[in-house]
Every structure is written in C-alpha cells, then in structure tokens.
PDB file of C-alpha atoms in Angstrom:
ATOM      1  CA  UNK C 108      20.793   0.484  -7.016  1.00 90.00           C
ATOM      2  CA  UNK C 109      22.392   3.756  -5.719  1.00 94.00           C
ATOM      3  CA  UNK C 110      19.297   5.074  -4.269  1.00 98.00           C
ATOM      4  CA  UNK C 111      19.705   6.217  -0.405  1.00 98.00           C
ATOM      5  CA  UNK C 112      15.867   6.704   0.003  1.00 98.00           C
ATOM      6  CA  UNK C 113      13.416   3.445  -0.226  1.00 98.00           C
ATOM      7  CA  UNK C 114       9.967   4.324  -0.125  1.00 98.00           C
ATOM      8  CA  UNK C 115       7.878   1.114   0.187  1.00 98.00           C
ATOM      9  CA  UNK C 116       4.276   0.732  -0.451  1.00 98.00           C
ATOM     10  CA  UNK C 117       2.533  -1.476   2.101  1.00 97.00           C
ATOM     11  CA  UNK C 118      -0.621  -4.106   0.919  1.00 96.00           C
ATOM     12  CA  UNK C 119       0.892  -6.490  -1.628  1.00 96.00           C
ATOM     13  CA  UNK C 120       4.629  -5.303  -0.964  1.00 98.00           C
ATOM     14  CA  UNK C 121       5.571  -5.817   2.207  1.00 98.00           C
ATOM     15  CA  UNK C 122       2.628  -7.983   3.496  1.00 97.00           C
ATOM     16  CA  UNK C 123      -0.240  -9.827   1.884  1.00 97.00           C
ATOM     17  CA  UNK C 124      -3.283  -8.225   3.042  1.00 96.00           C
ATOM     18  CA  UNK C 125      -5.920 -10.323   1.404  1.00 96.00           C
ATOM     19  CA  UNK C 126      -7.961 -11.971   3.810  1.00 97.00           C
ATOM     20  CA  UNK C 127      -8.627  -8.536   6.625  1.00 97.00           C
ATOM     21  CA  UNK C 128      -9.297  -6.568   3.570  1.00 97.00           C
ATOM     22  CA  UNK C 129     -11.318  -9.016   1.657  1.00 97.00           C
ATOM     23  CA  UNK C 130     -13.509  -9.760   4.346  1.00 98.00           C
ATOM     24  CA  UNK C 131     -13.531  -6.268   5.822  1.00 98.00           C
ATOM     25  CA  UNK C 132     -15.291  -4.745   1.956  1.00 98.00           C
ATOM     26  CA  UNK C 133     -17.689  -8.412   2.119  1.00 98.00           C
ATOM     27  CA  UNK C 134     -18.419  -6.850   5.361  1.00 98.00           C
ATOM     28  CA  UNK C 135     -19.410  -3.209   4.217  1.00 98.00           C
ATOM     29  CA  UNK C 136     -21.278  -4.374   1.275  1.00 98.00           C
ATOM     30  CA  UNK C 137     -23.484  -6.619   3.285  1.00 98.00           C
ATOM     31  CA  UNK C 138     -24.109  -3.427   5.008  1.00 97.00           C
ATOM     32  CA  UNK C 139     -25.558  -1.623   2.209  1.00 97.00           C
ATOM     33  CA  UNK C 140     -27.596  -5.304   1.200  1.00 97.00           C
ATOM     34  CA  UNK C 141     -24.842  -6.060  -1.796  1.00 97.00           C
ATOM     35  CA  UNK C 142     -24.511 -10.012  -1.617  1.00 96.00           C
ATOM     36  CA  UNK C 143     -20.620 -10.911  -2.397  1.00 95.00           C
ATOM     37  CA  UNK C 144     -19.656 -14.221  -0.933  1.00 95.00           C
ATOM     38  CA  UNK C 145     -16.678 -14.884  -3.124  1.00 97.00           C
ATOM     39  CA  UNK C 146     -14.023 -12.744  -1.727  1.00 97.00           C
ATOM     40  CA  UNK C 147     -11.862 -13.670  -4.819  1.00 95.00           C
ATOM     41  CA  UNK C 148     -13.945 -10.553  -6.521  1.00 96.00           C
ATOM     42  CA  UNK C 149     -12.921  -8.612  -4.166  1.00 97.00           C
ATOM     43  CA  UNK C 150      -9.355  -8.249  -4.517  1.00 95.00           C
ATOM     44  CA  UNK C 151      -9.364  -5.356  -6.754  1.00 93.00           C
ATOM     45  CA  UNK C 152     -10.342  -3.366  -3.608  1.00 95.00           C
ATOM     46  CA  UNK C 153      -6.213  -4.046  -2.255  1.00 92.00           C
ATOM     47  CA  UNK C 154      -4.181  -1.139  -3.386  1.00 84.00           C
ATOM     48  CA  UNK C 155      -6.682   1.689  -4.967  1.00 86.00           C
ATOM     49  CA  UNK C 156      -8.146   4.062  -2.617  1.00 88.00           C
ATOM     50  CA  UNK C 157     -11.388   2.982  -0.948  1.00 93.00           C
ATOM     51  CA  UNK C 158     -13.623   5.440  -1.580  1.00 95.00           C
ATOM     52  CA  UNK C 159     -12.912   5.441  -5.197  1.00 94.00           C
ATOM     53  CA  UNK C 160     -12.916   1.791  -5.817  1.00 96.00           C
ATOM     54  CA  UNK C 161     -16.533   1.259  -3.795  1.00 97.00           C
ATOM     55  CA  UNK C 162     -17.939   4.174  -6.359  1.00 97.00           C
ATOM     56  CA  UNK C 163     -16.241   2.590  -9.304  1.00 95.00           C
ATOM     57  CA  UNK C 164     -17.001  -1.044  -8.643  1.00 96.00           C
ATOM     58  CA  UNK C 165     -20.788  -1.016  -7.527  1.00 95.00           C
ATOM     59  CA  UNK C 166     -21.767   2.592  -9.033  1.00 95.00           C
ATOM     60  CA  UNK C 167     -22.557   4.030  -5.898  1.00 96.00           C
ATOM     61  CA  UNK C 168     -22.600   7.698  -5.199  1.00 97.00           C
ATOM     62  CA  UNK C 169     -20.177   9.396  -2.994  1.00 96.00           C
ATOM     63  CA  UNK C 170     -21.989  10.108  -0.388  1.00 97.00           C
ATOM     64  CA  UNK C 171     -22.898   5.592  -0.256  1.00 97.00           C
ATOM     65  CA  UNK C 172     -19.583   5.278  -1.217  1.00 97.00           C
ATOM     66  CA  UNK C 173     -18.364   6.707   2.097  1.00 97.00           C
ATOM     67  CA  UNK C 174     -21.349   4.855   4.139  1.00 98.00           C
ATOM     68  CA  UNK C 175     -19.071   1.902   2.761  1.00 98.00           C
ATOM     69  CA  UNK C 176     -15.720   2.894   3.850  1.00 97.00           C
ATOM     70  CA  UNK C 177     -17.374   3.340   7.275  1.00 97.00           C
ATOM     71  CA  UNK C 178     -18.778   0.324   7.811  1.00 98.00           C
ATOM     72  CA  UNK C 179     -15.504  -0.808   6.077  1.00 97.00           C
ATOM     73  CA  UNK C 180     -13.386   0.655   9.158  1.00 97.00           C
ATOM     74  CA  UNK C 181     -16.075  -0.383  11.524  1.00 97.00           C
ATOM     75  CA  UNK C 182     -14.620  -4.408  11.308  1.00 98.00           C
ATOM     76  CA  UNK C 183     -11.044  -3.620   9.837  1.00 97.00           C
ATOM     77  CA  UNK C 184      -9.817  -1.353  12.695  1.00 95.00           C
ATOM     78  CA  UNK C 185     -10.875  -4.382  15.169  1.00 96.00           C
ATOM     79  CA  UNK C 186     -10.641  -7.888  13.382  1.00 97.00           C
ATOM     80  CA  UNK C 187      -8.973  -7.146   9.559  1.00 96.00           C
ATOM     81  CA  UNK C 188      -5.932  -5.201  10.542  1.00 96.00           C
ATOM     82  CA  UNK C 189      -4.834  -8.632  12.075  1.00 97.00           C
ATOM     83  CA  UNK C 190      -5.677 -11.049   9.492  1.00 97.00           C
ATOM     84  CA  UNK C 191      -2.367  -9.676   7.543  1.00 97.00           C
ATOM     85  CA  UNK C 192       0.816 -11.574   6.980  1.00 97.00           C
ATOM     86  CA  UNK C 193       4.484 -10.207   6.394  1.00 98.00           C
ATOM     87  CA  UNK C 194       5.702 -11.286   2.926  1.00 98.00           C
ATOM     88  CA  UNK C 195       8.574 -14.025   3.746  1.00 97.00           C
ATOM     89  CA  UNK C 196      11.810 -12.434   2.867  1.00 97.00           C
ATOM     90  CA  UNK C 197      10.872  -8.466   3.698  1.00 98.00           C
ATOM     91  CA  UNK C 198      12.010  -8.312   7.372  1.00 97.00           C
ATOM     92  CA  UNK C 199      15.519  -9.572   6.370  1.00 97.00           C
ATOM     93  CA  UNK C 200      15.273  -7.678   3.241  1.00 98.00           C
ATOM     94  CA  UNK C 201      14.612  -4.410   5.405  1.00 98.00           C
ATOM     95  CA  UNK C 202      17.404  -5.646   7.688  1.00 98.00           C
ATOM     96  CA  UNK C 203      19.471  -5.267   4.997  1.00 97.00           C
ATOM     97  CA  UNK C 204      19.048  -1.946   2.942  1.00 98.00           C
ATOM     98  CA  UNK C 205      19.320  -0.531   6.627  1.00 98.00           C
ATOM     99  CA  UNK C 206      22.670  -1.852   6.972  1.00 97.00           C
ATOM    100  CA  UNK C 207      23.611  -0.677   3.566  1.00 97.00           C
ATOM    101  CA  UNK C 208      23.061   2.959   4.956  1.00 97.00           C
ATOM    102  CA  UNK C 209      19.397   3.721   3.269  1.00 98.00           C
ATOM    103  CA  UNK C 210      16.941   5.112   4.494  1.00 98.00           C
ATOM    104  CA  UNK C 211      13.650   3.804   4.301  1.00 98.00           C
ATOM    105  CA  UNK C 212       9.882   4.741   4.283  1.00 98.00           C
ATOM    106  CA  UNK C 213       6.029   3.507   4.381  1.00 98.00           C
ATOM    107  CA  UNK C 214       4.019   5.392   1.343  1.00 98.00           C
ATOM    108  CA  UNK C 215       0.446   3.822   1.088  1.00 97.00           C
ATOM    109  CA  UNK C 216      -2.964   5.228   0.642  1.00 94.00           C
ATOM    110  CA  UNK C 217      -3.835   3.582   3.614  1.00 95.00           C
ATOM    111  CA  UNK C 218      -4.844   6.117   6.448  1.00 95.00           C
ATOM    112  CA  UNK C 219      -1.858   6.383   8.441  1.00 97.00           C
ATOM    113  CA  UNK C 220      -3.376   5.328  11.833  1.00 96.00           C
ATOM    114  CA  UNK C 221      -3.854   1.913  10.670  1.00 96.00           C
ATOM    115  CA  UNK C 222      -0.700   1.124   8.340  1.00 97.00           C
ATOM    116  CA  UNK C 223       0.850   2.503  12.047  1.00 98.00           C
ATOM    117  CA  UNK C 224      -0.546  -0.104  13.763  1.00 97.00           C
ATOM    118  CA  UNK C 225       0.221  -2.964  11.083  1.00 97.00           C
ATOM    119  CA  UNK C 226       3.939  -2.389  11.382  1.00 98.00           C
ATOM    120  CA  UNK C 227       3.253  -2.190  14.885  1.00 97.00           C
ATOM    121  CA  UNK C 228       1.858  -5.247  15.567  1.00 97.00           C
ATOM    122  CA  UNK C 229       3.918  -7.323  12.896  1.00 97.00           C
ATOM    123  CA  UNK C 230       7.192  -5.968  14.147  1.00 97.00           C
ATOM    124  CA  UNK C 231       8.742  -4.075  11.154  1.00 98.00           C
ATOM    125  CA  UNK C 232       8.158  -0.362  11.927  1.00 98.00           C
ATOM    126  CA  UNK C 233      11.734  -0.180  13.623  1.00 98.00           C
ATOM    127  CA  UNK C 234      13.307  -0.432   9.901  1.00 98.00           C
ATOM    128  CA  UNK C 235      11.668   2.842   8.727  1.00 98.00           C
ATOM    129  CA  UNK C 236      12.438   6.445   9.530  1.00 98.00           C
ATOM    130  CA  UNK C 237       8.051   7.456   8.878  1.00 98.00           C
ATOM    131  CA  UNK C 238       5.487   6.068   7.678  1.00 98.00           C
ATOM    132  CA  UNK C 239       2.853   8.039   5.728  1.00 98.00           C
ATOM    133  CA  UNK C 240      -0.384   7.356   5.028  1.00 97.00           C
ATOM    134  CA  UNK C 241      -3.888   8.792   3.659  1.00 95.00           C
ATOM    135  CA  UNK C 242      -6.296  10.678   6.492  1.00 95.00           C
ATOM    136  CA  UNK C 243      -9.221   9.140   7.837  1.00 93.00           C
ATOM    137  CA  UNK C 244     -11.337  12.035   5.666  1.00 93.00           C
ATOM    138  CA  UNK C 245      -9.635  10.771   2.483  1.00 90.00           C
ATOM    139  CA  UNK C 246      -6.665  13.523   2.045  1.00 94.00           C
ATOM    140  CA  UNK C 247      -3.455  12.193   0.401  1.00 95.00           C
ATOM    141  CA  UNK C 248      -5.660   8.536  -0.776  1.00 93.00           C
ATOM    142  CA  UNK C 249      -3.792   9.833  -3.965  1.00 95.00           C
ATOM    143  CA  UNK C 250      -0.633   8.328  -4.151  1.00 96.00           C
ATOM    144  CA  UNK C 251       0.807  11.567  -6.357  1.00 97.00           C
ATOM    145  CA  UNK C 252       0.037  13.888  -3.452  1.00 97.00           C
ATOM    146  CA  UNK C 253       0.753  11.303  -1.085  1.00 98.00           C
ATOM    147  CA  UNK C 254       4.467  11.078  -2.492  1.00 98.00           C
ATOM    148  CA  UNK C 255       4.600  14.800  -3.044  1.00 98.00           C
ATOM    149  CA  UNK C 256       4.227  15.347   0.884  1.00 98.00           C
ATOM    150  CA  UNK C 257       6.526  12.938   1.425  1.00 98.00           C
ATOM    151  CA  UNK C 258       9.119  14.289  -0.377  1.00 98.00           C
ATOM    152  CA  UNK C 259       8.091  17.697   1.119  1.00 98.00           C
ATOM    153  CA  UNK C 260       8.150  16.546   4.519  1.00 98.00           C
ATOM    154  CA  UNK C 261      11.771  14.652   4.235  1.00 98.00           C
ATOM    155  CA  UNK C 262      13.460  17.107   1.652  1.00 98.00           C
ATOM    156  CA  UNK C 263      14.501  14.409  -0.160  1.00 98.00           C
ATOM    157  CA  UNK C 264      16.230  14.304  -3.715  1.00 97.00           C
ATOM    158  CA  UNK C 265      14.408  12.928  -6.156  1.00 97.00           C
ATOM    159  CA  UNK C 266      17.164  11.528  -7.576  1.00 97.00           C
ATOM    160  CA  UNK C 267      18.462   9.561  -4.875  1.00 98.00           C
ATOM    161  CA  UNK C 268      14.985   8.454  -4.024  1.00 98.00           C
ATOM    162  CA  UNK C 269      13.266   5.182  -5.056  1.00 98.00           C
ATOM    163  CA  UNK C 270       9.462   4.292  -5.020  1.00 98.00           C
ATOM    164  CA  UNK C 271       8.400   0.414  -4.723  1.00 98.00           C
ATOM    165  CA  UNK C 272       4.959  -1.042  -5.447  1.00 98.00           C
ATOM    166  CA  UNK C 273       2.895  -3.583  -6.587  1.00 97.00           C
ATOM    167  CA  UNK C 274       0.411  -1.794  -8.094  1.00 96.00           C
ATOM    168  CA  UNK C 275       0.229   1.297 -11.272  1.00 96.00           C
ATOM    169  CA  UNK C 276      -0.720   3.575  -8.625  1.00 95.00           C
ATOM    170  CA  UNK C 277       2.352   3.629  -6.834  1.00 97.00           C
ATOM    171  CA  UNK C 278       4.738   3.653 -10.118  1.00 98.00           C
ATOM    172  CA  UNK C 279       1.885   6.856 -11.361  1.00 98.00           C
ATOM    173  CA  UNK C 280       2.995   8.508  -8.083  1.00 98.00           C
ATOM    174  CA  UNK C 281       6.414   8.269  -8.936  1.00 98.00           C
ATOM    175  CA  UNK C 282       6.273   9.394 -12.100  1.00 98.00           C
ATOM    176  CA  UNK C 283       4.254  12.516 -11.626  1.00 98.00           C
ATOM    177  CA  UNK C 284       7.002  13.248  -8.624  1.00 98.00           C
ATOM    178  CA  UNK C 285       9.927  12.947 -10.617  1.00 97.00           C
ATOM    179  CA  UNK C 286      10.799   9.764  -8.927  1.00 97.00           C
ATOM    180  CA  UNK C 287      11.997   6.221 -10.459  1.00 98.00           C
ATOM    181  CA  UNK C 288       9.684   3.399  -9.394  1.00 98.00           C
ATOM    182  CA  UNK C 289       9.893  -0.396  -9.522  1.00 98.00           C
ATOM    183  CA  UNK C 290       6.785  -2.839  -9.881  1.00 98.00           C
ATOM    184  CA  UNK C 291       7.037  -5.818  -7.993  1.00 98.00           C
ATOM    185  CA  UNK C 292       5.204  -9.017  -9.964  1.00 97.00           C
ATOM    186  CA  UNK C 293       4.455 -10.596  -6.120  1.00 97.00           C
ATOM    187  CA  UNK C 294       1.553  -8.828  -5.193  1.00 95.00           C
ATOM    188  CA  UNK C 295      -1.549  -8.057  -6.567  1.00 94.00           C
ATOM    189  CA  UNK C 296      -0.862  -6.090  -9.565  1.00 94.00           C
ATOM    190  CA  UNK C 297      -0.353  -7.525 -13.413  1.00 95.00           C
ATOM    191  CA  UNK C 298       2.637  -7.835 -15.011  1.00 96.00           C
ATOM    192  CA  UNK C 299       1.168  -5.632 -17.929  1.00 97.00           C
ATOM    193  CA  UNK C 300      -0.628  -3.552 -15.275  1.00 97.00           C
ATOM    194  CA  UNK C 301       3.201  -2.460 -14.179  1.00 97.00           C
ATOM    195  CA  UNK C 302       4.989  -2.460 -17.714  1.00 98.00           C
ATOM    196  CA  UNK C 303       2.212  -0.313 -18.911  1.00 97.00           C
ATOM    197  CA  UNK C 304       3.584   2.611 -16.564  1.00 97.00           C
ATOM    198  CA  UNK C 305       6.942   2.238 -17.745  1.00 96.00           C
ATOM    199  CA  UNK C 306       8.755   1.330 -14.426  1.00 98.00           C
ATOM    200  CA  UNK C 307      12.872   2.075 -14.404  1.00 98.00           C
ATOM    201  CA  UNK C 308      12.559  -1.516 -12.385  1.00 98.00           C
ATOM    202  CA  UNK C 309      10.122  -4.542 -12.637  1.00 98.00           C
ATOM    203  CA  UNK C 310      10.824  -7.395 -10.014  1.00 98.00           C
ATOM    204  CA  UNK C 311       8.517 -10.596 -10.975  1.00 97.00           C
ATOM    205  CA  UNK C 312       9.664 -12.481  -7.353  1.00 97.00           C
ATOM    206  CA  UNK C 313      11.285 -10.844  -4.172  1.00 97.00           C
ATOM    207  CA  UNK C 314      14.155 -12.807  -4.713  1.00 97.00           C
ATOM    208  CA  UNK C 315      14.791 -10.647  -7.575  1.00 97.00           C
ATOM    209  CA  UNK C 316      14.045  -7.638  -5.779  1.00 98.00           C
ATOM    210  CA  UNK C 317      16.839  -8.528  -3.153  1.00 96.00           C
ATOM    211  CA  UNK C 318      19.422  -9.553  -5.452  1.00 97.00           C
ATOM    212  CA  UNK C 319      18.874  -6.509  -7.032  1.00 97.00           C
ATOM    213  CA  UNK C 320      20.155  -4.842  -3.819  1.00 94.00           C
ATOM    214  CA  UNK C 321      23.027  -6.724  -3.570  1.00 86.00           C
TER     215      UNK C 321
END
C-alpha cells in the first residue's frame, strides 16, 4: 500500500451512522404523512445522496424530494448528528497511517458543515488534513465531482492517491477520477455491491483493512 494520500469516506467507514440517520429520514417522511416505523427499511438512505434516494425510494418529485431533505436536516443537525458511533479500530487505525507519513482526507456526500461537526464532536478530525463534503443546496452530493474537487483543490497525484468506501458510490468516484478504490465489507454496502465496481482492494473486516497497511 504505497499510496501517500487516504481519502476516507465517512457513514459506514469510519463510523456507523445508523440510528441519527435512520431516525432522522423516519422523521422527514412522517412529515410528508409516509408511515415507516421499521427503520431497518431505511438503511438504504446511508451512503447515496439524499435528495436522490427520497425521489428514488418513495417516487416523489424534486421539488417533495427536497421538502424531505429539509425536514430531514431540521432533526439531524440537532439530535441525529449525535446518535453516531466511531467504528472500533479507526482512531488507532488513523493514528497510524499518520505516523506512516500519509496524508489523509474526509470525501463524503455529506454537506460539509455537518461531517465537520461529526469529527468534531467524536474527536478524529485532528488525523485529517480537510474534509470535504456536499453543499447544503446539493453541489458535489456526487461523489465523481466530489473527488474531482478534491483532487483539484489538493493537487494530488492520482497515482499516489487512494479512495476508501463502503459503498459503489465511492469506488464509481474513483474510477471516473482515475483513482484506485477499496470497498470495505463492514459497512453498509454488499459484498457484490463492491466487486461489481471492480475495486483494486476489497476489505471484508477492518482488521483486514489495517493489516493491509502494515
């Protein structure tokens, strides 16, 4: 693993978001008088952009879709930005690939404001250089663009750069950048969801994903 630059994403690879984002899209569909009260059905909604997953999972048009991620914000920025947990393993992990002389970095289509504050409050932001995220009116949700501003913004090379994620998204941003990504099997993406995008890496625990760092 020569890579000097680690970009991480955030929700299902460094922490486990499940229960503040869970609750937060229950939340915004009550809102709009859709009835989910298993929030099991829900976790589809950790990793995709917002916006798109509302519109894709209960057909609603853009303009509802946003009503959503409003009322969405309206209980995570308070209450679901808390109910979070760090993956055990990541802050010694981070600890780590610091001392090894990498550099490191926060990629995730979470608006940056909030993934901010997460790192903030749960004591990991000192490991990374930036952190970049989406903006509250939905630019750089992509994870392609996202990446390709990052790399922009650092003038990094590509091939001494390294994206990690748990979900197709993040390995599709890589990709399309010119990057080598590795799926992580810990958080909330499938196996096959990750093999299907051809990852140079695939980590099923983050044991694995440490000893592959040395």
């Amino acid at each position: 693993m020569h890579y000097r630059n680690i970009l991480f994403d955030l929700d299902g690879t460094l922490t486990d978001p499940r229960e503040g984002i869970t609750r937060s899209v229950q939340y915004a569909l009550a809102k709009l008088d859709i009835h989910e009260p298993d929030l099991a059905n829900l976790e589809h909604f950790i990793g995709p952009p917002l916006l798109q997953c509302f519109m894709q999972s209960y057909e609603l048009s853009e303009e509802r879709a946003w009503e959503a991620v409003n009322h969405y914000r309206d209980r995570f920025k308070v209450t679901g930005l808390y109910e979070n947990r760090v993956f055990d393993g990541i802050d010694a992990l981070l600890g780590r690939l610091r001392e090894q002389g990498r550099t490191l970095y926060i990629a995730t289509s979470k608006p940056t404001v909030f993934a901010r504050e997460i790192a903030r409050h749960f004591g990991f932001d000192r490991h990374f250089r930036h952190i970049y995220g989406s903006e509250l009116d939905g630019t750089r949700t992509n994870k392609v663009e996202l990446i390709a501003h990052l790399l922009e913004e650092e003038g990094l090379d590509r091939t001494d750069t390294l994206m990690i994620g748990d979900r197709k998204h993040d390995l599709i941003g890589a990709n399309r950048n010119g990057l080598h990504g590795a799926g992580v099997g810990y958080g909330f993406g499938s196996r096959e969801e990750l093999l299907g995008e051809a990852p140079a890496y695939f980590f099923a625990s983050l044991d694995e994903l440490g000893r592959a760092f040395g």
